[in-house]
Short mmCIF file of C-alpha atoms in Angstrom, two decimals:
data_model
loop_
_atom_site.label_atom_id
_atom_site.label_comp_id
_atom_site.label_asym_id
_atom_site.label_seq_id
_atom_site.Cartn_x
_atom_site.Cartn_y
_atom_site.Cartn_z
CA MET A 1 16.11 28.95 20.10
CA GLN A 2 14.30 25.97 21.45
CA ASN A 3 15.37 22.43 20.64
CA ILE A 4 12.58 20.45 19.06
CA LEU A 5 14.64 17.29 18.77
CA GLU A 6 17.42 15.89 20.91
CA VAL A 7 19.26 12.75 19.87
CA LYS A 8 21.71 11.18 22.27
CA ASN A 9 23.94 8.15 21.70
CA LEU A 10 21.69 6.74 19.03
CA ILE A 11 22.58 3.20 17.97
CA VAL A 12 20.79 1.30 15.24
CA SER A 13 21.87 -2.25 14.43
CA PHE A 14 20.82 -4.72 11.78
CA ASN A 15 21.88 -8.31 12.49
CA ASN A 16 24.36 -7.15 15.13
CA GLU A 17 26.03 -4.79 12.70
CA LYS A 18 25.89 -1.15 13.73
CA VAL A 19 24.40 0.96 10.97
CA ILE A 20 24.35 4.05 13.13
CA ASP A 21 26.89 4.24 15.90
CA HIS A 22 26.61 6.58 18.88
CA LEU A 23 25.09 9.53 17.10
CA SER A 24 24.15 12.68 18.99
CA PHE A 25 22.75 15.94 17.65
CA ASN A 26 20.03 18.52 18.26
CA LEU A 27 17.53 20.26 16.05
CA ARG A 28 16.37 23.78 16.84
CA GLN A 29 13.08 25.18 15.80
CA GLY A 30 13.24 26.71 12.32
CA GLU A 31 16.60 25.12 11.57
CA ASN A 32 17.53 23.49 8.26
CA LEU A 33 19.58 20.44 8.98
CA VAL A 34 21.16 18.72 5.99
CA ILE A 35 22.50 15.19 6.27
CA VAL A 36 25.27 14.17 3.89
CA GLY A 37 27.26 11.00 3.51
CA PRO A 38 28.13 8.28 1.01
CA ASN A 39 25.74 5.54 -0.07
CA GLY A 40 25.05 3.09 2.74
CA ALA A 41 26.11 5.59 5.38
CA GLY A 42 22.85 5.21 7.27
CA LYS A 43 21.17 8.46 6.18
CA THR A 44 17.82 6.96 5.24
CA VAL A 45 17.99 4.65 8.25
CA LEU A 46 18.48 7.71 10.45
CA LEU A 47 15.39 9.45 9.09
CA LYS A 48 13.30 6.33 9.44
CA THR A 49 14.54 5.83 12.98
CA LEU A 50 13.66 9.41 13.88
CA ILE A 51 10.03 8.84 12.95
CA GLY A 52 9.77 5.53 14.76
CA MET A 53 10.00 3.11 11.86
CA ILE A 54 13.11 1.31 13.09
CA PRO A 55 13.99 0.09 16.61
CA PHE A 56 17.00 1.74 18.24
CA LYS A 57 19.07 2.13 21.38
CA GLY A 58 19.82 5.49 22.93
CA GLU A 59 17.56 8.49 23.09
CA ILE A 60 15.38 10.31 20.58
CA LYS A 61 13.43 13.10 22.21
CA TRP A 62 10.99 15.09 20.08
CA GLN A 63 9.17 18.09 21.48
CA GLU A 64 5.81 16.97 22.85
CA ASN A 65 2.91 16.61 20.41
CA ILE A 66 5.05 17.51 17.47
CA LYS A 67 3.68 16.83 14.00
CA ILE A 68 6.18 15.39 11.54
CA GLY A 69 5.80 15.18 7.79
CA TYR A 70 7.84 12.57 5.93
CA VAL A 71 8.74 12.47 2.26
CA PRO A 72 10.21 9.08 1.34
CA GLN A 73 12.88 8.64 -1.30
CA ARG A 74 10.36 7.38 -3.81
CA ILE A 75 7.11 5.57 -4.15
CA LEU A 76 6.58 3.03 -6.88
CA PRO A 77 3.00 2.86 -8.04
CA GLU A 78 2.34 0.55 -10.97
CA ARG A 79 1.77 2.45 -14.17
CA ASN A 80 -1.76 1.25 -14.69
CA ILE A 81 -3.01 1.33 -11.14
CA PRO A 82 -6.48 2.94 -11.13
CA LEU A 83 -5.54 5.31 -8.35
CA SER A 84 -5.90 9.01 -9.01
CA VAL A 85 -3.83 11.68 -7.31
CA ASN A 86 -7.04 12.69 -5.59
CA ASP A 87 -7.48 9.13 -4.23
CA PHE A 88 -3.96 9.32 -2.89
CA PHE A 89 -4.83 12.49 -0.94
CA LYS A 90 -8.01 10.85 0.34
CA PHE A 91 -5.89 8.12 1.96
CA LYS A 92 -4.66 10.76 4.33
CA SER A 93 -8.14 11.22 5.81
CA SER A 94 -8.52 7.50 6.38
CA ILE A 95 -5.18 7.47 8.19
CA LEU A 96 -5.98 10.58 10.21
CA PRO A 97 -9.74 10.40 10.78
CA ASP A 98 -9.63 13.38 13.15
CA LEU A 99 -8.29 15.54 10.39
CA LYS A 100 -10.88 16.86 8.01
CA ILE A 101 -9.27 16.94 4.60
CA ASP A 102 -11.42 18.88 2.21
CA SER A 103 -10.60 19.92 -1.33
CA GLN A 104 -9.56 23.32 -0.03
CA LYS A 105 -6.75 21.77 2.03
CA VAL A 106 -5.62 19.71 -0.95
CA PHE A 107 -5.58 22.80 -3.21
CA GLU A 108 -3.60 24.75 -0.64
CA SER A 109 -0.90 22.15 -0.23
CA LEU A 110 -0.66 21.65 -3.99
CA LYS A 111 -0.26 25.40 -4.34
CA SER A 112 2.54 25.32 -1.77
CA VAL A 113 4.50 22.98 -4.02
CA GLY A 114 3.86 25.11 -7.08
CA ILE A 115 1.06 23.07 -8.65
CA SER A 116 -1.83 25.26 -9.67
CA ASP A 117 -3.26 23.10 -12.45
CA LEU A 118 -5.79 21.06 -10.52
CA SER A 119 -6.49 18.69 -13.40
CA ILE A 120 -3.57 16.72 -11.97
CA LEU A 121 -5.93 15.42 -9.28
CA GLU A 122 -7.79 13.36 -11.85
CA LYS A 123 -4.62 11.79 -13.30
CA LYS A 124 -3.53 8.29 -12.46
CA ILE A 125 -0.68 8.42 -9.98
CA GLY A 126 1.37 5.85 -11.92
CA VAL A 127 1.75 8.06 -14.99
CA ILE A 128 2.94 11.20 -13.20
CA SER A 129 6.56 12.20 -13.88
CA THR A 130 9.15 11.68 -11.15
CA GLY A 131 9.55 15.40 -10.51
CA LEU A 132 5.85 16.03 -10.24
CA LEU A 133 5.36 12.96 -8.08
CA GLN A 134 8.01 14.29 -5.70
CA ARG A 135 6.05 17.52 -5.35
CA ILE A 136 2.86 15.59 -4.77
CA LEU A 137 4.59 13.63 -2.01
CA ILE A 138 5.65 16.90 -0.42
CA ALA A 139 2.11 18.24 -0.70
CA TRP A 140 0.86 15.00 0.85
CA ALA A 141 3.20 15.48 3.78
CA LEU A 142 2.21 19.15 4.16
CA ILE A 143 -1.53 18.64 4.23
CA ASP A 144 -1.88 18.16 7.96
CA SER A 145 0.40 21.15 8.63
CA PRO A 146 3.44 19.48 10.20
CA GLN A 147 5.99 21.52 12.16
CA VAL A 148 8.88 19.43 10.89
CA LEU A 149 9.50 18.00 7.45
CA LEU A 150 11.83 15.09 6.80
CA PHE A 151 13.00 14.79 3.19
CA ASP A 152 14.90 11.86 1.84
CA GLU A 153 17.06 12.73 -1.16
CA PRO A 154 14.54 14.76 -3.07
CA PHE A 155 17.24 15.55 -5.60
CA ALA A 156 17.83 12.08 -6.94
CA GLY A 157 16.32 11.49 -10.33
CA ILE A 158 14.35 14.69 -10.48
CA ASP A 159 13.67 16.38 -13.76
CA ILE A 160 13.94 20.06 -13.12
CA GLU A 161 11.02 21.89 -14.58
CA GLY A 162 11.89 25.42 -15.58
CA GLU A 163 14.04 27.39 -13.26
CA GLU A 164 12.42 26.27 -10.08
CA THR A 165 14.16 23.39 -8.39
CA ILE A 166 12.75 21.37 -5.55
CA TYR A 167 15.27 23.09 -3.37
CA ASN A 168 13.98 26.58 -4.20
CA LEU A 169 10.57 25.26 -3.49
CA LEU A 170 11.65 23.99 -0.08
CA SER A 171 13.05 27.37 0.92
CA GLN A 172 9.79 28.97 -0.09
CA ILE A 173 7.63 26.42 1.74
CA LYS A 174 9.79 26.86 4.77
CA LYS A 175 9.18 30.60 4.82
CA GLU A 176 5.45 30.28 4.19
CA ARG A 177 4.84 27.59 6.76
CA ASN A 178 7.49 28.29 9.36
CA LEU A 179 8.93 24.79 9.09
CA THR A 180 11.90 23.00 10.49
CA ILE A 181 13.49 20.76 7.88
CA ILE A 182 15.76 17.74 7.92
CA LEU A 183 17.01 16.94 4.44
CA ILE A 184 19.16 14.16 3.03
CA THR A 185 21.14 14.98 -0.06
CA HIS A 186 24.06 13.93 -2.23
CA ASP A 187 24.48 17.41 -3.63
CA LEU A 188 27.03 19.31 -1.57
CA ASN A 189 26.03 22.59 -3.22
CA VAL A 190 22.70 22.34 -1.50
CA VAL A 191 24.48 22.21 1.81
CA TYR A 192 26.04 25.64 1.42
CA ASP A 193 22.93 27.24 0.01
CA PHE A 194 20.33 25.68 2.22
CA ALA A 195 21.73 24.32 5.46
CA ASP A 196 21.98 26.05 8.81
CA SER A 197 23.71 22.94 10.05
CA VAL A 198 25.21 19.97 8.31
CA LEU A 199 25.57 16.51 9.73
CA CYS A 200 28.14 14.31 8.00
CA LEU A 201 27.28 10.72 8.60
CA ASN A 202 29.14 7.56 7.76
CA LYS A 203 27.73 5.23 10.37
CA LYS A 204 29.46 7.44 12.91
CA LEU A 205 29.22 11.18 13.16
CA ILE A 206 32.05 12.62 11.05
CA CYS A 207 31.24 16.30 11.37
CA TYR A 208 28.41 18.44 12.67
CA GLY A 209 27.94 22.20 12.68
CA SER A 210 27.60 25.13 10.30
CA PRO A 211 28.64 24.09 6.78
CA LYS A 212 31.35 26.69 6.36
CA ARG A 213 32.99 25.70 9.61
CA VAL A 214 32.80 21.91 9.47
CA LEU A 215 32.98 20.98 5.77
CA THR A 216 36.73 20.97 5.49
CA PRO A 217 38.75 18.97 2.96
CA ASN A 218 39.81 16.85 5.88
CA SER A 219 36.28 16.02 7.07
CA LEU A 220 35.11 15.40 3.51
CA SER A 221 37.85 12.95 2.77
CA GLN A 222 37.09 11.23 6.05
CA LEU A 223 33.43 11.11 5.07
CA TYR A 224 33.75 9.84 1.52
CA GLY A 225 37.07 8.04 1.96
CA GLY A 226 40.21 8.90 0.06
CA GLU A 227 40.67 12.03 -1.97
CA ILE A 228 37.67 14.09 -2.77
CA LYS A 229 37.90 17.49 -4.23
CA PHE A 230 35.03 19.77 -3.75
CA TYR A 231 35.03 23.48 -4.16
CA LYS A 232 32.14 25.64 -3.28
CA HIS A 233 30.76 27.14 -6.46
CA LYS A 234 31.22 30.86 -6.58
CA HIS A 235 28.02 32.48 -7.77
CA MET B 1 -40.07 -16.92 -9.74
CA ASP B 2 -39.96 -19.81 -7.28
CA ASN B 3 -38.53 -19.42 -3.81
CA GLN B 4 -35.48 -21.63 -4.34
CA PHE B 5 -34.46 -19.73 -7.45
CA PHE B 6 -34.83 -16.41 -5.65
CA LEU B 7 -32.65 -17.66 -2.77
CA SER B 8 -29.93 -18.79 -5.18
CA LEU B 9 -30.03 -15.51 -7.04
CA ILE B 10 -29.89 -13.26 -3.97
CA THR B 11 -27.09 -15.32 -2.38
CA GLY B 12 -25.13 -15.21 -5.62
CA ILE B 13 -25.58 -11.46 -5.98
CA PHE B 14 -24.22 -10.64 -2.53
CA VAL B 15 -21.31 -13.08 -2.63
CA SER B 16 -20.20 -12.20 -6.19
CA GLY B 17 -20.51 -8.47 -5.63
CA VAL B 18 -18.28 -8.55 -2.56
CA ALA B 19 -15.92 -11.03 -4.25
CA GLY B 20 -15.50 -8.56 -7.13
CA TYR B 21 -14.85 -5.70 -4.71
CA LEU B 22 -12.30 -7.70 -2.71
CA GLY B 23 -10.71 -8.84 -5.98
CA SER B 24 -9.89 -5.23 -6.82
CA LEU B 25 -7.71 -5.05 -3.72
CA MET B 26 -6.14 -8.46 -4.39
CA LEU B 27 -5.18 -7.46 -7.91
CA THR B 28 -3.45 -4.33 -6.65
CA LYS B 29 -1.48 -6.38 -4.18
CA ARG B 30 -0.44 -8.73 -6.98
CA MET B 31 -2.33 -11.56 -5.37
CA ALA B 32 -4.38 -12.45 -8.42
CA LEU B 33 -3.85 -16.16 -7.97
CA VAL B 34 -4.33 -16.32 -4.22
CA GLY B 35 -8.10 -16.72 -4.59
CA ASP B 36 -7.46 -19.66 -6.85
CA ALA B 37 -5.02 -21.23 -4.45
CA LEU B 38 -7.30 -20.71 -1.47
CA GLY B 39 -10.16 -22.31 -3.37
CA HIS B 40 -8.04 -25.43 -3.59
CA ILE B 41 -6.95 -25.23 0.02
CA ALA B 42 -10.65 -25.40 0.94
CA LEU B 43 -11.18 -28.70 -0.86
CA PRO B 44 -10.46 -31.07 2.05
CA GLY B 45 -12.85 -28.99 4.17
CA ILE B 46 -15.56 -29.29 1.55
CA GLY B 47 -14.98 -33.02 1.33
CA LEU B 48 -15.22 -33.46 5.10
CA ALA B 49 -18.35 -31.29 5.26
CA LEU B 50 -20.01 -33.39 2.54
CA LEU B 51 -19.02 -36.61 4.30
CA LEU B 52 -20.36 -35.41 7.65
CA GLY B 53 -23.40 -33.63 6.25
CA LEU B 54 -22.23 -30.19 7.42
CA ASN B 55 -22.45 -26.85 5.65
CA VAL B 56 -19.95 -26.78 2.79
CA SER B 57 -18.93 -23.16 3.36
CA PHE B 58 -18.32 -23.87 7.03
CA GLY B 59 -16.07 -26.83 6.24
CA ALA B 60 -14.26 -24.77 3.64
CA PHE B 61 -13.78 -21.85 6.02
CA VAL B 62 -12.24 -24.00 8.75
CA PHE B 63 -9.64 -25.33 6.31
CA LEU B 64 -9.08 -21.89 4.81
CA LEU B 65 -8.50 -20.46 8.25
CA LEU B 66 -5.93 -23.15 8.97
CA GLY B 67 -4.34 -22.56 5.57
CA VAL B 68 -4.19 -18.79 5.97
CA LEU B 69 -2.74 -19.06 9.48
CA LEU B 70 -0.14 -21.50 8.24
CA ILE B 71 0.84 -19.26 5.33
CA TRP B 72 0.96 -16.18 7.54
CA PHE B 73 3.05 -18.00 10.13
CA LEU B 74 5.47 -19.46 7.57
CA GLU B 75 5.80 -16.08 5.90
CA ILE B 76 6.96 -14.48 9.14
CA LYS B 77 9.18 -17.41 10.16
CA THR B 78 10.85 -18.26 6.86
CA TYR B 79 10.76 -15.05 4.79
CA LEU B 80 9.97 -17.21 1.76
CA PRO B 81 7.84 -15.55 -0.90
CA THR B 82 4.13 -15.87 -0.07
CA GLU B 83 3.32 -17.33 -3.47
CA ALA B 84 5.73 -20.21 -2.96
CA LEU B 85 4.22 -21.02 0.43
CA VAL B 86 0.69 -20.75 -0.93
CA GLY B 87 1.69 -22.99 -3.82
CA ILE B 88 2.93 -25.75 -1.55
CA ILE B 89 -0.03 -25.68 0.80
CA PHE B 90 -2.46 -25.59 -2.07
CA VAL B 91 -1.20 -28.70 -3.84
CA PHE B 92 -1.08 -30.50 -0.51
CA SER B 93 -4.73 -29.61 0.12
CA LEU B 94 -5.75 -30.54 -3.39
CA ALA B 95 -4.23 -34.00 -3.09
CA LEU B 96 -5.82 -34.49 0.32
CA GLY B 97 -9.16 -33.10 -0.88
CA PHE B 98 -9.39 -35.52 -3.79
CA LEU B 99 -8.85 -38.46 -1.46
CA ILE B 100 -11.37 -37.28 1.15
CA THR B 101 -14.24 -35.99 -0.99
CA PRO B 102 -16.78 -38.72 -1.82
CA GLN B 103 -16.84 -39.40 -5.55
CA PRO B 104 -20.47 -38.38 -6.29
CA GLU B 105 -20.02 -35.00 -4.54
CA LEU B 106 -16.65 -34.23 -6.05
CA LEU B 107 -18.13 -32.36 -8.99
CA GLU B 108 -20.25 -30.18 -6.72
CA ALA B 109 -17.17 -29.37 -4.66
CA LEU B 110 -15.21 -28.44 -7.77
CA ILE B 111 -17.72 -26.32 -9.68
CA GLY B 112 -20.31 -25.42 -7.03
CA ASP B 113 -24.06 -25.77 -6.94
CA ILE B 114 -25.96 -22.63 -6.09
CA SER B 115 -29.33 -24.17 -6.95
CA LYS B 116 -29.50 -26.06 -3.66
CA VAL B 117 -28.92 -23.14 -1.29
CA SER B 118 -31.17 -23.24 1.82
CA ASP B 119 -32.77 -20.18 3.40
CA ILE B 120 -30.42 -20.36 6.39
CA ASP B 121 -27.47 -20.58 3.99
CA ALA B 122 -28.77 -17.56 2.15
CA VAL B 123 -29.20 -15.46 5.30
CA PHE B 124 -25.72 -16.39 6.53
CA SER B 125 -24.16 -15.68 3.16
CA ILE B 126 -25.78 -12.26 2.97
CA ILE B 127 -24.84 -11.27 6.51
CA LEU B 128 -21.25 -12.46 6.11
CA SER B 129 -20.92 -10.77 2.71
CA LEU B 130 -22.07 -7.48 4.19
CA PHE B 131 -19.67 -7.95 7.09
CA VAL B 132 -16.77 -8.57 4.69
CA LEU B 133 -17.83 -5.56 2.62
CA TYR B 134 -17.72 -3.36 5.71
CA VAL B 135 -14.34 -4.68 6.87
CA ILE B 136 -12.74 -4.31 3.44
CA SER B 137 -14.02 -0.77 3.06
CA LYS B 138 -12.30 0.06 6.37
CA ILE B 139 -8.95 -1.52 5.56
CA TYR B 140 -8.91 -0.72 1.82
CA PRO B 141 -7.14 2.68 1.92
CA LYS B 142 -4.54 1.48 4.40
CA ILE B 143 -3.64 -1.65 2.45
CA MET B 144 -3.65 0.28 -0.80
CA LEU B 145 -1.29 2.91 0.63
CA ALA B 146 1.01 0.17 1.95
CA SER B 147 1.04 -1.48 -1.46
CA ILE B 148 2.25 1.68 -3.22
CA SER B 149 4.63 2.71 -0.43
CA GLU B 150 5.38 0.65 2.62
CA ASP B 151 7.48 3.56 3.90
CA LEU B 152 4.57 5.99 3.84
CA ALA B 153 2.30 3.45 5.48
CA VAL B 154 4.72 2.64 8.30
CA ALA B 155 5.54 6.31 8.77
CA SER B 156 1.79 6.94 9.08
CA HIS B 157 1.70 4.38 11.91
CA ILE B 158 -0.25 1.80 9.94
CA ASN B 159 0.27 -1.67 11.38
CA ILE B 160 0.76 -3.44 8.06
CA LYS B 161 1.02 -6.94 9.54
CA LYS B 162 -2.27 -6.53 11.36
CA TYR B 163 -4.12 -5.24 8.30
CA ASN B 164 -2.66 -7.92 6.06
CA PHE B 165 -3.92 -10.54 8.45
CA ILE B 166 -7.44 -9.08 8.56
CA TYR B 167 -7.30 -8.87 4.78
CA LEU B 168 -6.34 -12.55 4.45
CA LEU B 169 -9.24 -13.47 6.74
CA THR B 170 -11.69 -11.58 4.53
CA ILE B 171 -10.34 -13.46 1.51
CA ALA B 172 -10.84 -16.75 3.34
CA LEU B 173 -14.43 -15.80 4.19
CA ILE B 174 -15.32 -14.76 0.66
CA VAL B 175 -13.68 -17.84 -0.82
CA ALA B 176 -15.65 -20.04 1.58
CA LEU B 177 -18.91 -18.31 0.63
CA GLY B 178 -18.08 -18.22 -3.08
CA ILE B 179 -17.37 -21.94 -3.18
CA LYS B 180 -21.11 -22.53 -2.86
CA VAL B 181 -21.68 -20.43 -5.96
CA VAL B 182 -18.90 -21.43 -8.37
CA GLY B 183 -16.99 -24.22 -6.58
CA SER B 184 -13.39 -24.52 -5.45
CA LEU B 185 -11.94 -24.72 -8.97
CA LEU B 186 -13.55 -21.52 -10.16
CA ILE B 187 -13.67 -19.25 -7.12
CA GLY B 188 -10.36 -17.69 -8.13
CA ALA B 189 -11.99 -16.39 -11.29
CA LEU B 190 -14.85 -14.82 -9.39
CA VAL B 191 -12.50 -12.61 -7.39
CA ILE B 192 -10.06 -11.75 -10.12
CA VAL B 193 -11.79 -11.52 -13.51
CA PRO B 194 -14.22 -8.68 -12.66
CA ALA B 195 -11.38 -6.73 -11.03
CA THR B 196 -9.12 -7.19 -14.05
CA ALA B 197 -11.79 -5.97 -16.45
CA SER B 198 -12.52 -3.05 -14.15
CA ARG B 199 -8.88 -2.13 -13.84
CA VAL B 200 -8.60 -1.65 -17.56
CA LEU B 201 -11.67 0.59 -17.63
CA SER B 202 -11.14 2.70 -14.50
CA ARG B 203 -9.30 5.92 -13.89
CA ASN B 204 -9.77 6.13 -10.13
CA LEU B 205 -10.48 3.99 -7.10
CA ARG B 206 -14.19 4.71 -6.97
CA GLN B 207 -14.73 3.55 -10.54
CA TYR B 208 -12.41 0.61 -10.00
CA THR B 209 -14.18 -0.77 -6.94
CA LEU B 210 -17.70 -0.05 -8.19
CA ILE B 211 -17.18 -1.60 -11.61
CA SER B 212 -15.45 -4.65 -10.04
CA GLY B 213 -18.39 -5.29 -7.73
CA PHE B 214 -20.94 -4.56 -10.42
CA LEU B 215 -19.36 -6.94 -12.95
CA GLY B 216 -19.32 -9.63 -10.26
CA VAL B 217 -23.04 -9.16 -9.63
CA LEU B 218 -23.95 -8.95 -13.31
CA SER B 219 -22.02 -12.11 -14.23
CA CYS B 220 -23.65 -13.99 -11.40
CA VAL B 221 -27.20 -12.91 -12.28
CA LEU B 222 -26.75 -13.71 -15.96
CA GLY B 223 -25.02 -17.00 -15.16
CA ILE B 224 -27.81 -18.17 -12.87
CA LEU B 225 -30.46 -17.12 -15.40
CA PHE B 226 -28.72 -18.96 -18.25
CA SER B 227 -28.31 -21.97 -16.02
CA ARG B 228 -32.06 -22.01 -15.40
CA ILE B 229 -32.82 -21.71 -19.11
CA THR B 230 -30.23 -24.19 -20.37
CA GLY B 231 -29.99 -26.60 -17.45
CA LEU B 232 -26.19 -26.28 -17.50
CA ALA B 233 -24.21 -25.80 -14.26
CA ALA B 234 -24.34 -22.21 -13.00
CA GLY B 235 -20.72 -22.02 -11.75
CA PRO B 236 -18.94 -22.37 -15.09
CA LEU B 237 -21.56 -20.19 -16.80
CA ILE B 238 -20.94 -17.36 -14.30
CA ILE B 239 -17.21 -17.50 -14.93
CA LEU B 240 -17.61 -17.61 -18.72
CA ILE B 241 -19.80 -14.52 -18.56
CA CYS B 242 -17.19 -12.78 -16.35
CA ILE B 243 -14.63 -13.45 -19.05
CA LEU B 244 -16.99 -12.24 -21.75
CA PHE B 245 -17.01 -8.89 -19.95
CA PHE B 246 -13.25 -8.91 -19.71
CA ILE B 247 -12.65 -9.22 -23.46
CA PRO B 248 -14.39 -6.00 -24.60
CA SER B 249 -12.74 -4.12 -21.74
CA LEU B 250 -9.42 -4.96 -23.39
CA ILE B 251 -10.55 -3.76 -26.79
CA LEU B 252 -12.10 -0.59 -25.39
CA LYS B 253 -8.93 0.50 -23.66
CA LYS B 254 -6.27 -0.92 -25.92
CA GLU B 255 -4.25 2.29 -25.92
CA ASP B 256 -4.02 2.77 -22.17
CA ASN B 257 -3.22 -0.83 -21.55
CA ARG B 258 0.22 -0.71 -23.04
CA VAL B 259 2.97 -0.24 -20.53
#
C-alpha cells in the first residue's frame, strides 16, 4: 500500500536539547499507527511537529493535498463561557471559508462519534463532561472529512459511558470513513487490539513494527526504563 | 432635539455599542482590566492634544499605539506576563499624563465630555466604530478558538500573534474613541461592564455579543439623556447605568453563576 507519510531523520530541539532524535518511520494508507512511550518522551511533540506546529530538522513528507484532522489532548474552556457546542462547530467555517459547514455536516460528524441527541449543540461547551467533550473534539476534526486523524491520548481522563469506549468508536469511524490514524496512548492493551504498527518513542526510536513482533520485554524495559512487566490480556 | 445633542447621542451610541461588543472578546481573553489600563496610557496623549488644541481622540490614539506596540514588543522579548507589563506602562503614563495635562482640562480628560463633540468628530467616530466592528467580527472566531485551545488554533493554521496584534489595535482605537464619551478613568468600564452582565445572561456567542453591544448602547443613551435632564456629567452617569444593568443580571442568573 501507498505511503501517505514519510519521516526521515526527524530532529526536534528545544533550547538545544533534543526532544526527538533522528526519528524515521512511514505511514501507509489505512494503517493504524500507535505511539507509546513514557511521559516526556516526545509523543505529543511528535504529533504537533507532524502537523507543522513545531519547527524541525530532517524530513516530513505528507502525500500531496492531504487533509489532516487533529484531536488535541484536551481543551480547557472556562465553565461559564457563553460558547455553545454549535458555536464551536461554527468556528470551523470561519477557519475554512471554502468549506460550507451546514447543520447536516455537523449532525453527520456527531453521529459518527455516537452522539445522536442534538440538544447537545445548545449546551455551553464548558459544562460538557470530559468524555463527551473528547467526542465533540473528534467530531470537530472529522467535519471536513480528513484522510488522516491524529489523536493525542484520548484515553486519559475519559469517563467511559456504557460499553462503548473511545477506542471502539475509533475503529468504527475508521471503517466508516476509510481513515488512517495516528494515536498516542499510555494503554498498552490498546496497542495489541488496535495497532497495525507501534512506534515506541523515548526521544529516540526504541522499537517500530507490528506490536506482536516488536513489543518484547526487552524493548519495553528499554522504553520505560528498568523492570516493567506487561502481559497481553487474554480475552 | 438640538443638533449638538443629536451629535453627542449618535456618537455615543456607535462608540458604546462597539465597545460593548469588543468587551465581550476581552472578557473571554481574561483581559477585563486592559481597557482600564489603556485608558490611563492615553492620558499623556489627551493632555498633549488639549495643550496643542488637537483632537483628543487623535492624541489618545497616538499614545495608545505607542503603548500597545511597547507592550507587544516587551511581551515577545521578555516573556513577562502581559498584565505586569501593562501595569508598569500604565502607571508611567498616568504619572506623565497628570504632569502634562493642563489643570482646567484635567477633569474632561478623566471623565470625558461628550456634549462638545463636533460634526467632524461625530463622522470620524462613526466611521471608525463601524471599521472596528467589521474587523472584530472577522477576527472574533479565530481569537475565541485560540483562547479555548491554542493547539487547535495553531493546528488550524491561525497566526495567533498576528490576530492578537490586530485585536490590540482595535482595543486602542475603541479606547481612543471612548475617551471622548466617558474619559480615560472610566473607559475600562464601558468595555467590560456590559460584557460581564451579558456573560451572565447568555448561553451562546450570538446572545453574548448582541447583549453586550446592546447594553453598551442603552447605557450610553440613558446616560446622555439623564445628563441633559440633571446637568450632571454624562461619563459617570453612563457607567453607573451600565452597573445598574449588571446587578439584576447577577440576581437573574444566580444559579448558573456558581462555579
